[in-house]
Coordinates of C-alpha atoms and ligand atoms in Angstrom, one line a residue:
X20 CA -18.1 7.0 -17.1
X21 CA -15.7 8.7 -19.5
X22 CA -12.4 7.9 -20.8
X23 CA -9.4 8.6 -18.2
X24 CA -11.9 10.0 -15.6
X25 CA -9.9 9.9 -12.5
X26 CA -10.8 9.4 -8.7
X27 CA -8.5 11.2 -6.9
X28 CA -7.3 9.6 -3.5
X29 CA -7.2 11.5 -0.3
X30 CA -4.2 10.3 1.7
X31 CA -4.3 10.9 5.6
X32 CA -1.1 12.2 7.3
X33 CA 1.5 9.6 7.4
X34 CA 5.0 9.5 8.7
X35 CA 7.4 8.2 6.5
X36 CA 10.2 7.6 9.0
X37 CA 8.1 5.0 11.0
X38 CA 8.6 1.1 9.9
X39 CA 5.1 0.2 10.2
X40 CA 6.2 -3.7 10.2
X41 CA 6.8 -4.4 13.8
X42 CA 9.0 -7.5 13.6
X43 CA 8.4 -8.8 16.8
X44 CA 4.4 -8.4 16.5
X45 CA 4.6 -10.4 13.5
X46 CA 6.5 -12.9 15.2
X47 CA 4.5 -13.0 18.0
X48 CA 1.3 -13.3 15.7
X49 CA 2.9 -16.3 14.2
X50 CA 3.9 -18.1 17.5
X51 CA 0.3 -17.3 18.9
X52 CA -1.2 -19.2 15.7
X53 CA 1.1 -22.1 16.5
X54 CA -0.5 -25.7 16.0
X55 CA -4.1 -24.3 15.5
X56 CA -7.1 -27.0 15.9
X57 CA -8.9 -28.4 13.1
X58 CA -11.9 -26.6 14.1
X59 CA -10.4 -23.2 14.1
X60 CA -9.0 -23.6 10.6
X61 CA -12.4 -25.1 9.4
X62 CA -14.1 -21.9 10.6
X63 CA -11.5 -19.7 8.9
X64 CA -12.1 -21.4 5.8
X65 CA -15.8 -21.3 6.2
X66 CA -15.4 -17.2 6.7
X67 CA -13.2 -17.0 3.9
X68 CA -16.0 -18.2 1.4
X69 CA -18.0 -14.9 2.1
X70 CA -15.0 -13.1 0.1
X71 CA -14.5 -10.3 2.8
X72 CA -10.7 -11.4 3.4
X73 CA -9.1 -12.4 6.6
X74 CA -7.4 -10.8 9.7
X75 CA -3.6 -11.0 10.1
X76 CA -4.0 -13.4 12.6
X77 CA -6.4 -15.8 11.0
X78 CA -4.2 -15.7 7.9
X79 CA -1.3 -16.7 10.7
X80 CA -3.6 -19.6 11.6
X81 CA -3.9 -21.1 8.0
X82 CA -0.1 -20.6 7.5
X83 CA 0.8 -22.6 10.7
X84 CA -1.7 -25.3 9.9
X85 CA 0.2 -28.5 10.0
X86 CA -3.0 -30.8 9.1
X87 CA -2.4 -31.7 5.8
X88 CA -5.9 -33.0 5.2
X89 CA -7.3 -29.6 5.4
X90 CA -4.7 -28.3 2.6
X91 CA -7.0 -29.7 0.1
X92 CA -9.9 -28.0 1.7
X93 CA -7.8 -24.7 1.6
X94 CA -7.1 -24.9 -1.8
X95 CA -10.9 -25.9 -3.0
X96 CA -11.5 -22.8 -1.1
X97 CA -9.1 -20.9 -3.2
X98 CA -10.6 -22.5 -6.3
X99 CA -13.9 -21.2 -5.1
X100 CA -12.9 -17.8 -4.6
X101 CA -11.0 -17.3 -7.7
X102 CA -14.0 -18.6 -9.6
X103 CA -16.6 -16.3 -7.7
X104 CA -15.0 -13.3 -8.2
X105 CA -12.5 -13.5 -11.4
X106 CA -14.3 -16.5 -13.2
X107 CA -11.9 -18.5 -15.5
X108 CA -10.2 -15.3 -17.0
X109 CA -6.6 -15.0 -17.0
X110 CA -4.9 -11.7 -18.1
X111 CA -1.6 -12.0 -20.2
X112 CA 1.1 -9.8 -20.3
X113 CA 4.7 -9.5 -21.4
X114 CA 7.6 -8.0 -19.6
X115 CA 10.1 -5.6 -21.5
X116 CA 13.2 -5.2 -20.0
X117 CA 14.4 -1.9 -21.0
X118 CA 17.8 -1.4 -19.1
X119 CA 20.0 -3.7 -17.0
X120 CA 21.9 -0.8 -16.1
X121 CA 21.8 -1.0 -12.2
X122 CA 23.9 1.1 -9.8
X123 CA 22.6 -1.0 -6.8
X124 CA 24.2 -4.2 -5.5
X125 CA 21.1 -6.7 -4.8
X126 CA 23.0 -9.9 -3.8
X127 CA 20.1 -12.2 -5.4
X128 CA 20.0 -10.4 -9.0
X129 CA 22.0 -10.8 -11.8
X130 CA 22.0 -6.9 -12.6
X131 CA 23.9 -5.9 -9.6
X132 CA 26.5 -3.5 -10.2
X133 CA 29.3 -5.8 -8.8
X134 CA 28.5 -8.5 -11.7
X135 CA 31.1 -7.5 -14.3
X136 CA 30.3 -10.5 -16.5
X137 CA 27.0 -9.1 -17.3
X138 CA 26.5 -7.3 -20.8
X139 CA 25.0 -4.1 -20.0
X140 CA 22.4 -2.5 -22.4
X141 CA 19.9 0.1 -22.2
X142 CA 17.8 -0.1 -25.0
X143 CA 17.6 3.0 -27.6
X144 CA 14.3 4.2 -28.9
X145 CA 14.6 2.3 -32.3
X146 CA 15.5 -0.8 -30.2
X147 CA 12.6 -0.5 -28.1
X148 CA 10.3 0.1 -31.1
X149 CA 11.7 -3.3 -32.4
X150 CA 11.0 -5.1 -29.1
X151 CA 7.5 -4.0 -28.9
X152 CA 6.7 -4.7 -32.6
X153 CA 7.8 -8.4 -31.9
X154 CA 5.5 -8.5 -28.8
X155 CA 2.6 -6.8 -30.8
X156 CA 3.3 -9.5 -33.5
X157 CA 2.7 -12.4 -30.6
X158 CA -0.4 -10.4 -29.9
X159 CA 0.3 -8.6 -26.7
X160 CA -1.6 -5.6 -25.6
X161 CA -0.2 -5.3 -22.1
X162 CA 3.6 -4.7 -21.4
X163 CA 5.5 -4.5 -17.8
X164 CA 8.4 -2.3 -18.6
X165 CA 11.3 -3.1 -16.2
X166 CA 14.4 -0.9 -15.6
X167 CA 17.2 -1.6 -13.4
X168 CA 18.1 1.7 -10.9
X169 CA 20.5 3.6 -12.4
X170 CA 20.9 7.6 -13.6
X171 CA 20.4 6.9 -16.9
X172 CA 17.2 5.2 -16.2
X173 CA 15.9 8.6 -14.6
X174 CA 12.2 9.5 -14.8
X175 CA 12.5 11.4 -18.2
X176 CA 14.1 8.2 -19.8
X177 CA 11.7 6.1 -18.5
X178 CA 8.8 8.5 -19.7
X179 CA 10.3 8.8 -23.0
X180 CA 10.7 5.1 -23.4
X181 CA 7.1 4.5 -22.7
X182 CA 5.9 7.0 -25.0
X183 CA 7.9 5.2 -27.7
X184 CA 6.0 1.7 -26.8
X185 CA 2.7 3.2 -27.0
X186 CA 3.5 4.6 -30.2
X187 CA 4.3 1.5 -32.0
X188 CA 1.4 0.4 -34.2
X189 CA 2.4 -3.3 -36.0
X190 CA 0.0 -4.7 -38.3
X191 CA -3.9 -4.5 -38.1
X192 CA -4.7 -4.1 -34.5
X193 CA -1.0 -4.3 -33.0
X194 CA -0.7 -1.7 -30.5
X195 CA 0.2 -1.8 -26.8
X196 CA -2.8 -0.2 -24.8
X197 CA -1.7 -0.8 -21.0
X198 CA 2.2 -0.4 -19.8
X199 CA 2.7 -1.1 -16.3
X200 CA 5.8 -0.3 -14.8
X201 CA 8.8 -1.9 -12.3
X202 CA 11.3 0.4 -11.6
X203 CA 12.9 2.0 -8.5
X204 CA 10.8 3.9 -6.3
X205 CA 11.2 7.9 -7.0
X206 CA 10.0 11.3 -5.2
X207 CA 6.1 12.5 -5.2
X208 CA 7.5 14.8 -8.0
X209 CA 9.2 12.5 -10.2
X210 CA 5.9 10.2 -9.8
X211 CA 4.0 13.0 -11.0
X212 CA 6.0 13.1 -14.2
X213 CA 5.6 9.1 -14.5
X214 CA 1.8 9.3 -14.5
X215 CA 2.0 11.9 -17.2
X216 CA 3.4 9.0 -19.5
X217 CA -0.2 7.3 -18.9
X218 CA 1.0 4.1 -17.1
X219 CA -1.0 1.5 -15.6
X220 CA 0.1 0.1 -12.6
X221 CA 3.3 1.1 -10.7
X222 CA 5.1 -2.0 -9.5
X223 CA 7.9 -2.3 -7.0
X224 CA 8.8 -5.1 -4.5
X225 CA 9.6 -4.7 -1.1
X226 CA 11.7 -7.9 -1.6
X227 CA 12.0 -8.6 1.8
X228 CA 9.9 -7.1 4.7
X229 CA 12.5 -8.3 7.3
X230 CA 14.6 -4.9 7.9
X231 CA 17.6 -6.8 9.1
X232 CA 17.5 -9.3 6.2
X233 CA 17.0 -6.3 3.8
X234 CA 20.0 -4.6 5.0
X235 CA 22.3 -8.0 4.6
X236 CA 21.0 -8.4 0.9
X237 CA 21.0 -4.8 -0.3
X238 CA 24.6 -3.9 -0.3
X239 CA 25.1 -0.7 -1.9
X240 CA 23.1 2.1 -3.7
X241 CA 19.9 3.5 -3.1
X242 CA 17.9 0.4 -2.6
X243 CA 19.9 0.0 0.9
X244 CA 17.3 2.4 2.1
X245 CA 14.4 0.3 3.7
X246 CA 11.9 2.9 4.6
X247 CA 12.4 4.8 1.3
X248 CA 11.2 1.7 -0.5
X249 CA 8.5 0.7 2.2
X250 CA 6.8 4.1 1.4
X251 CA 7.2 4.0 -2.2
X252 CA 3.5 3.1 -2.9
X253 CA 2.3 6.0 -0.5
X254 CA 4.3 8.6 -2.5
X255 CA 3.1 6.9 -5.9
X256 CA -0.4 7.3 -4.6
X257 CA 0.0 10.8 -3.5
X258 CA 1.3 11.8 -6.7
X259 CA -2.1 10.4 -8.2
X260 CA -0.9 6.8 -9.5
X261 CA -3.7 4.7 -8.1
X262 CA -3.0 1.5 -9.1
X263 CA 0.0 0.0 -7.5
X264 CA 1.5 -3.3 -7.2
X265 CA 3.4 -4.7 -4.3
X266 CA 5.4 -8.0 -3.8
X267 CA 8.1 -10.0 -1.8
X268 CA 10.8 -12.0 -3.1
X269 CA 10.3 -15.3 -1.6
X270 CA 13.4 -17.1 -0.5
X271 CA 15.2 -14.2 1.1
X272 CA 13.3 -14.5 4.9
X273 CA 10.8 -17.0 6.5
X274 CA 7.7 -17.1 4.0
X275 CA 5.1 -16.7 6.7
X276 CA 6.8 -13.5 8.0
X277 CA 7.0 -12.2 4.7
X278 CA 3.0 -12.8 3.8
X279 CA 2.0 -11.6 7.3
X280 CA 4.2 -8.3 6.6
X281 CA 2.7 -7.9 3.0
X282 CA -0.5 -8.1 4.5
X283 CA 0.2 -5.6 6.9
X284 CA 1.1 -3.2 4.0
X285 CA -1.9 -3.9 2.4
X286 CA -3.8 -2.8 5.3
X287 CA -1.4 0.3 5.9
X288 CA -2.4 1.6 2.4
X289 CA -5.8 1.2 3.0
X290 CA -5.5 3.1 6.0
X291 CA -3.2 6.0 5.1
X292 CA -4.5 6.0 1.1
X293 CA -7.9 4.8 1.4
X294 CA -7.2 1.9 -1.2
X295 CA -4.8 -1.0 -1.2
X296 CA -2.5 -2.5 -3.7
X297 CA -4.1 -3.6 -7.3
X298 CA -1.9 -6.3 -7.4
X299 CA 0.4 -8.6 -5.5
X300 CA 3.3 -10.4 -7.1
X301 CA 5.2 -13.7 -6.1
X302 CA 8.4 -13.8 -7.4
X303 CA 10.7 -16.6 -5.9
X304 CA 14.5 -16.2 -6.0
X305 CA 15.7 -17.9 -9.6
X306 CA 19.3 -18.7 -10.3
X307 CA 21.0 -15.6 -11.8
X308 CA 24.4 -15.5 -13.4
X309 CA 26.8 -13.2 -11.1
X310 CA 24.7 -14.1 -7.7
X311 CA 26.0 -16.6 -5.5
X312 CA 22.8 -16.2 -3.3
X313 CA 20.2 -17.1 -6.2
X314 CA 22.0 -20.3 -6.4
X315 CA 20.9 -21.6 -3.2
X316 CA 18.3 -19.2 -1.5
X317 CA 18.5 -19.0 2.6
X318 CA 14.8 -19.6 2.8
X319 CA 13.9 -21.4 -0.2
X320 CA 10.0 -21.9 -0.8
X321 CA 9.5 -25.2 -2.4
X322 CA 6.2 -25.8 -4.7
X323 CA 3.9 -27.0 -2.2
X324 CA 4.8 -24.1 0.4
X325 CA 4.2 -21.8 -2.8
X326 CA 1.0 -23.2 -3.5
X327 CA 0.0 -22.6 0.0
X328 CA 1.0 -19.2 0.0
X329 CA -1.0 -18.3 -3.1
X330 CA -3.8 -19.7 -1.9
X331 CA -3.6 -18.3 1.6
X332 CA -3.3 -14.8 -0.2
X333 CA -6.4 -15.7 -2.1
X334 CA -8.5 -16.1 0.8
X335 CA -6.8 -13.1 2.9
X336 CA -7.4 -10.7 -0.3
X337 CA -10.1 -12.0 -2.4
X338 CA -10.1 -8.5 -4.6
X339 CA -6.5 -8.1 -5.3
X340 CA -5.0 -9.4 -8.8
X341 CA -2.3 -11.9 -8.2
X342 CA 0.7 -12.0 -10.6
X343 CA 2.6 -15.1 -11.6
X344 CA 5.5 -14.5 -13.8
X345 CA 7.3 -16.8 -16.5
X346 CA 9.5 -17.9 -13.3
X347 CA 7.4 -20.5 -12.7
X348 CA 7.4 -23.6 -14.8
X349 CA 4.2 -24.6 -17.0
X350 CA 2.8 -27.5 -14.7
X351 CA 3.0 -25.2 -11.6
X352 CA 1.4 -22.0 -13.2
X353 CA -1.3 -24.2 -14.2
X354 CA -2.1 -25.2 -10.6
X355 CA -1.7 -21.7 -9.4
X356 CA -3.7 -20.3 -11.9
X357 CA -6.4 -22.3 -10.5
X358 CA -5.7 -21.3 -6.9
X359 CA -6.0 -17.6 -7.4
X360 CA -3.3 -16.1 -9.7
X361 CA -5.2 -13.6 -12.3
X362 CA -2.4 -12.4 -14.4
X363 CA 0.4 -14.1 -15.9
X364 CA 3.2 -13.4 -18.5
X365 CA 3.7 -15.4 -21.2
X366 CA 6.6 -16.0 -24.1
X367 CA 9.0 -13.9 -21.7
X368 CA 12.7 -12.5 -22.1
X369 CA 14.5 -10.9 -19.2
X370 CA 17.4 -9.1 -20.9
X371 CA 17.1 -5.8 -22.6
X372 CA 16.4 -6.8 -26.4
X373 CA 15.7 -10.2 -25.3
X374 CA 13.1 -10.8 -27.9
X375 CA 15.1 -9.7 -30.7
X376 CA 18.4 -11.4 -29.3
X377 CA 16.1 -14.7 -28.8
X378 CA 15.7 -15.2 -32.5
X379 CA 19.9 -15.6 -32.5
X380 CA 19.8 -17.5 -29.1
X381 CA 21.4 -15.2 -27.1
X382 CA 21.0 -15.4 -23.4
X383 CA 24.2 -13.5 -21.7
X384 CA 22.3 -10.4 -20.5
X385 CA 19.4 -12.0 -18.5
X386 CA 18.4 -11.2 -14.9
X387 CA 17.8 -14.5 -14.3
X388 CA 17.0 -18.0 -15.9
X389 CA 13.4 -18.7 -16.9
X390 CA 11.2 -21.9 -16.2
X391 CA 9.1 -21.4 -19.3
X392 CA 10.3 -21.0 -22.5
X393 CA 7.3 -22.0 -24.8
X394 CA 5.9 -19.5 -27.1
X395 CA 2.8 -17.3 -26.7
X396 CA 0.5 -19.5 -28.8
X397 CA 1.4 -22.5 -27.2
X398 CA 0.5 -21.1 -23.6
X399 CA -2.6 -19.9 -24.9
X400 CA -3.6 -23.1 -26.2
X401 CA -2.9 -25.1 -23.1
X402 CA -4.7 -22.4 -21.1
X403 CA -7.8 -23.2 -23.3
X404 CA -7.6 -26.6 -23.5
X405 CA -6.3 -27.9 -20.0
X406 CA -7.6 -25.2 -18.1
X407 CA -10.7 -24.1 -20.1
X408 CA -9.3 -20.5 -18.9
X409 CA -10.2 -17.5 -21.0
X410 CA -6.9 -15.6 -21.9
X411 CA -7.9 -11.9 -21.6
X412 CA -6.0 -9.3 -23.3
X413 CA -8.4 -6.5 -21.9
X414 CA -7.1 -3.2 -20.6
X415 CA -10.6 -1.7 -20.4
X416 CA -10.9 -1.0 -16.8
X417 CA -7.8 1.4 -16.8
X418 CA -8.9 3.2 -20.1
X419 CA -12.3 3.8 -18.6
X420 CA -11.1 5.2 -15.4
X421 CA -12.2 1.9 -13.3
X422 CA -8.8 2.1 -11.2
X423 CA -7.8 2.6 -7.7
X424 CA -10.5 2.9 -4.9
X425 CA -13.2 3.0 -7.8
X426 CA -11.9 -0.2 -9.2
X427 CA -12.0 -2.0 -5.6
X428 CA -15.7 -0.5 -5.3
X429 CA -16.6 -2.5 -8.6
X430 CA -14.9 -5.7 -7.5
X431 CA -16.5 -5.6 -4.3
X432 CA -19.7 -5.6 -6.0
X433 CA -18.9 -8.3 -8.1
X434 CA -19.3 -6.5 -11.2
X435 CA -16.2 -7.9 -12.6
X436 CA -18.2 -10.3 -14.6
X437 CA -20.2 -7.3 -15.8
X438 CA -17.1 -5.8 -17.7
X439 CA -14.3 -8.4 -17.6
X440 CA -16.1 -11.5 -18.8
X441 CA -17.3 -9.7 -22.2
X442 CA -14.3 -7.8 -22.6
X443 CA -12.2 -10.9 -22.1
X444 CA -14.0 -12.8 -24.8
X445 CA -13.9 -9.8 -27.3
X446 CA -10.1 -9.3 -26.9
X447 CA -9.3 -13.0 -26.9
X448 CA -11.6 -13.1 -30.2
X449 CA -9.2 -10.4 -31.6
X450 CA -6.4 -12.6 -30.6
X451 CA -7.8 -15.6 -32.1
X452 CA -8.3 -13.6 -35.5
X453 CA -5.2 -11.8 -35.9
X454 CA -2.1 -13.8 -34.3
X455 CA -3.5 -17.5 -33.3
X456 CA -2.3 -20.6 -34.9
X457 CA -5.2 -22.8 -36.5
X458 CA -5.7 -25.4 -33.7
X459 CA -5.7 -22.4 -31.4
X460 CA -8.4 -20.4 -33.1
X461 CA -10.3 -23.5 -33.5
X462 CA -10.0 -24.4 -29.5
X463 CA -10.3 -20.7 -28.7
X464 CA -13.5 -20.2 -30.8
X465 CA -15.1 -23.4 -29.2
X466 CA -14.3 -21.8 -25.6
X467 CA -16.0 -18.5 -26.4
X468 CA -19.2 -20.5 -27.5
X469 CA -19.3 -22.3 -24.2
X470 CA -18.9 -19.2 -22.5
X471 CA -21.4 -17.3 -24.2
X472 CA -23.9 -20.4 -23.4
X473 CA -23.3 -19.5 -19.7
X474 CA -24.5 -16.0 -20.0
X475 CA -28.0 -14.5 -19.8
X476 CA -29.4 -14.2 -23.1
X477 CA -29.3 -10.1 -23.0
X478 CA -25.5 -10.3 -22.2
X479 CA -24.8 -13.0 -24.5
X480 CA -26.5 -11.0 -27.3
X481 CA -24.6 -7.8 -26.5
X482 CA -21.5 -9.7 -26.5
X483 CA -22.3 -11.7 -29.7
X484 CA -22.8 -8.2 -31.4
X485 CA -19.2 -7.0 -30.3
X486 CA -17.5 -10.5 -31.4
X487 CA -19.3 -10.0 -34.7
X488 CA -18.0 -6.4 -35.2
X489 CA -14.5 -8.0 -34.4
X490 CA -15.1 -10.4 -37.3
X491 CA -16.0 -7.5 -39.7
X492 CA -12.3 -6.0 -38.8
X493 CA -13.3 -3.6 -36.0
X494 CA -10.6 -3.4 -33.4
X495 CA -10.2 -2.5 -29.5
X496 CA -13.8 -2.9 -28.7
X497 CA -14.6 -2.8 -24.8
X498 CA -17.1 -2.2 -22.2
Ligands
SAM21 N1 15.4 -1.9 -10.3 C1 14.1 -2.2 -10.0 C2 14.1 -2.8 -8.6 O1 14.7 -3.5 -7.9 O2 13.0 -2.5 -7.9 C3 13.3 -2.8 -10.8 C4 13.4 -3.9 -11.4 S1 14.2 -5.4 -10.5 C5 14.8 -6.5 -11.9 C6 12.6 -6.3 -10.7 C7 12.4 -7.4 -9.5 O3 13.1 -8.6 -10.1 C8 13.0 -7.2 -8.3 O4 11.7 -6.3 -7.6 C9 13.3 -8.4 -7.6 O5 12.0 -9.1 -7.0 C10 13.4 -9.3 -8.9 N2 14.3 -10.1 -8.9 C11 15.9 -9.8 -8.7 N3 16.4 -10.8 -8.9 C12 15.8 -12.1 -9.0 C13 16.1 -13.2 -9.1 N4 17.2 -13.8 -9.0 N5 15.0 -14.3 -9.2 C14 13.5 -13.8 -9.2 N6 13.3 -12.4 -9.1 C15 14.5 -11.6 -9.0
SF4_22 FE1 19.2 -3.3 -9.7 FE2 16.7 -4.0 -9.1 FE3 18.6 -5.9 -9.7 FE4 18.6 -4.6 -7.5 S1 16.6 -5.9 -8.1 S2 20.3 -5.3 -8.7 S3 18.0 -2.7 -8.1 S4 17.8 -4.3 -11.3

């Protein structure tokens, strides 16, 4: 397959004026699932082991299960699925907040237009370059570029900022190889323009799928339009962006409703666009300056409940990447990783210019406060030594055109091991050689040896060859 080969998606007709989230039907499903028997739950867990996903009503039964002793089994099935499909890789990325200018008023977000305390900033191109250079010096290869919704963050500005990010080459192998984007939804025409910047995933969260709640927390600006946001991914796919990422902001409404509605969104995309989302994100509301609601979210999700949400999602959509942000503490991230999370951010800052400013300890432009402030190298060290996980900086699939429906096809055939495991080791080796501390390098190299020992002799030989080339100074090798 050639680089950047594309697999166009054929969309069936869809009506963007119809809310495919049927509140009543979802609540009925939740009610019908109340108090499931032990046998019912065990049967679903057994089915989930086949890695073929779960229906909405099966998922509801797991959500409604009250028998704590079955939770351990749920977690163990989630771990099993994570291992079968993803192995012990964990993809690393860093967010880059380009602009906190925002014309909307989302009551949970520190960037809301009514927050006059916030220092507003939109990075200029040379400031973007500085931020990217710092991220490259940490060893990052993947960025999630984040923008408030504001006329100054129009598609032209976003495209220009992304081009700048890709252009920064810092040091020997320092370069950003994949940029995912989290910005306001656009028209099909604008999405087409966004695609020209060679973005990876387009990410946009519905926040809450419950339309009444949505109206209560989105007080002004374009984001008040629930349906325009609900169909954002349809439009993105129509424009040819075939990796999209969805999510709900947990804490705004009942988590059971949100999860089932999010799965309904997945099914709708599969039906209308032929492929579901590439990733699902799980932000939980964090306290943010200038947002009263964020201090005490109406439907706060505690850690135990959050673990169940992640595990149940792993069972329901085994092939969709699950993203965890810096928003979670180190201890919880470790657990969630085992339960099915496949991508995490590390060393993150959530203010425009935050990487530069953190050297000076300025935190007054942040969107929300973070649970994990440790530096990248420490996080990598912990992943390797505590979780036996391989931090992966791989961007191979997207650059080889393994995206959208094609990627899902590969995943479903469990081919991820064929490409991803070797690529993870090769990119991790790059990280170890170029950026790691002595102790991380030692622990990382030992992990690579353990992984090679698990591979078939021919694959191990192939990977070893790539690792030797990496040691000899070659960079950006991928299968
Ligand atoms: N302005 C764009 C939008 O709203 O889609 C993109 C940027 S916005 C900062 C990205 C995401 O941050 C939102 O979709 C929301 O889920 C999340 N977010 C906002 N406030 C948050 C908070 N207090 N805690 C955690 N996540 C939050
Ligand atoms: Fe603006 Fe997005 Fe924050 Fe809403 S969530 S206030 S749209 S940056």
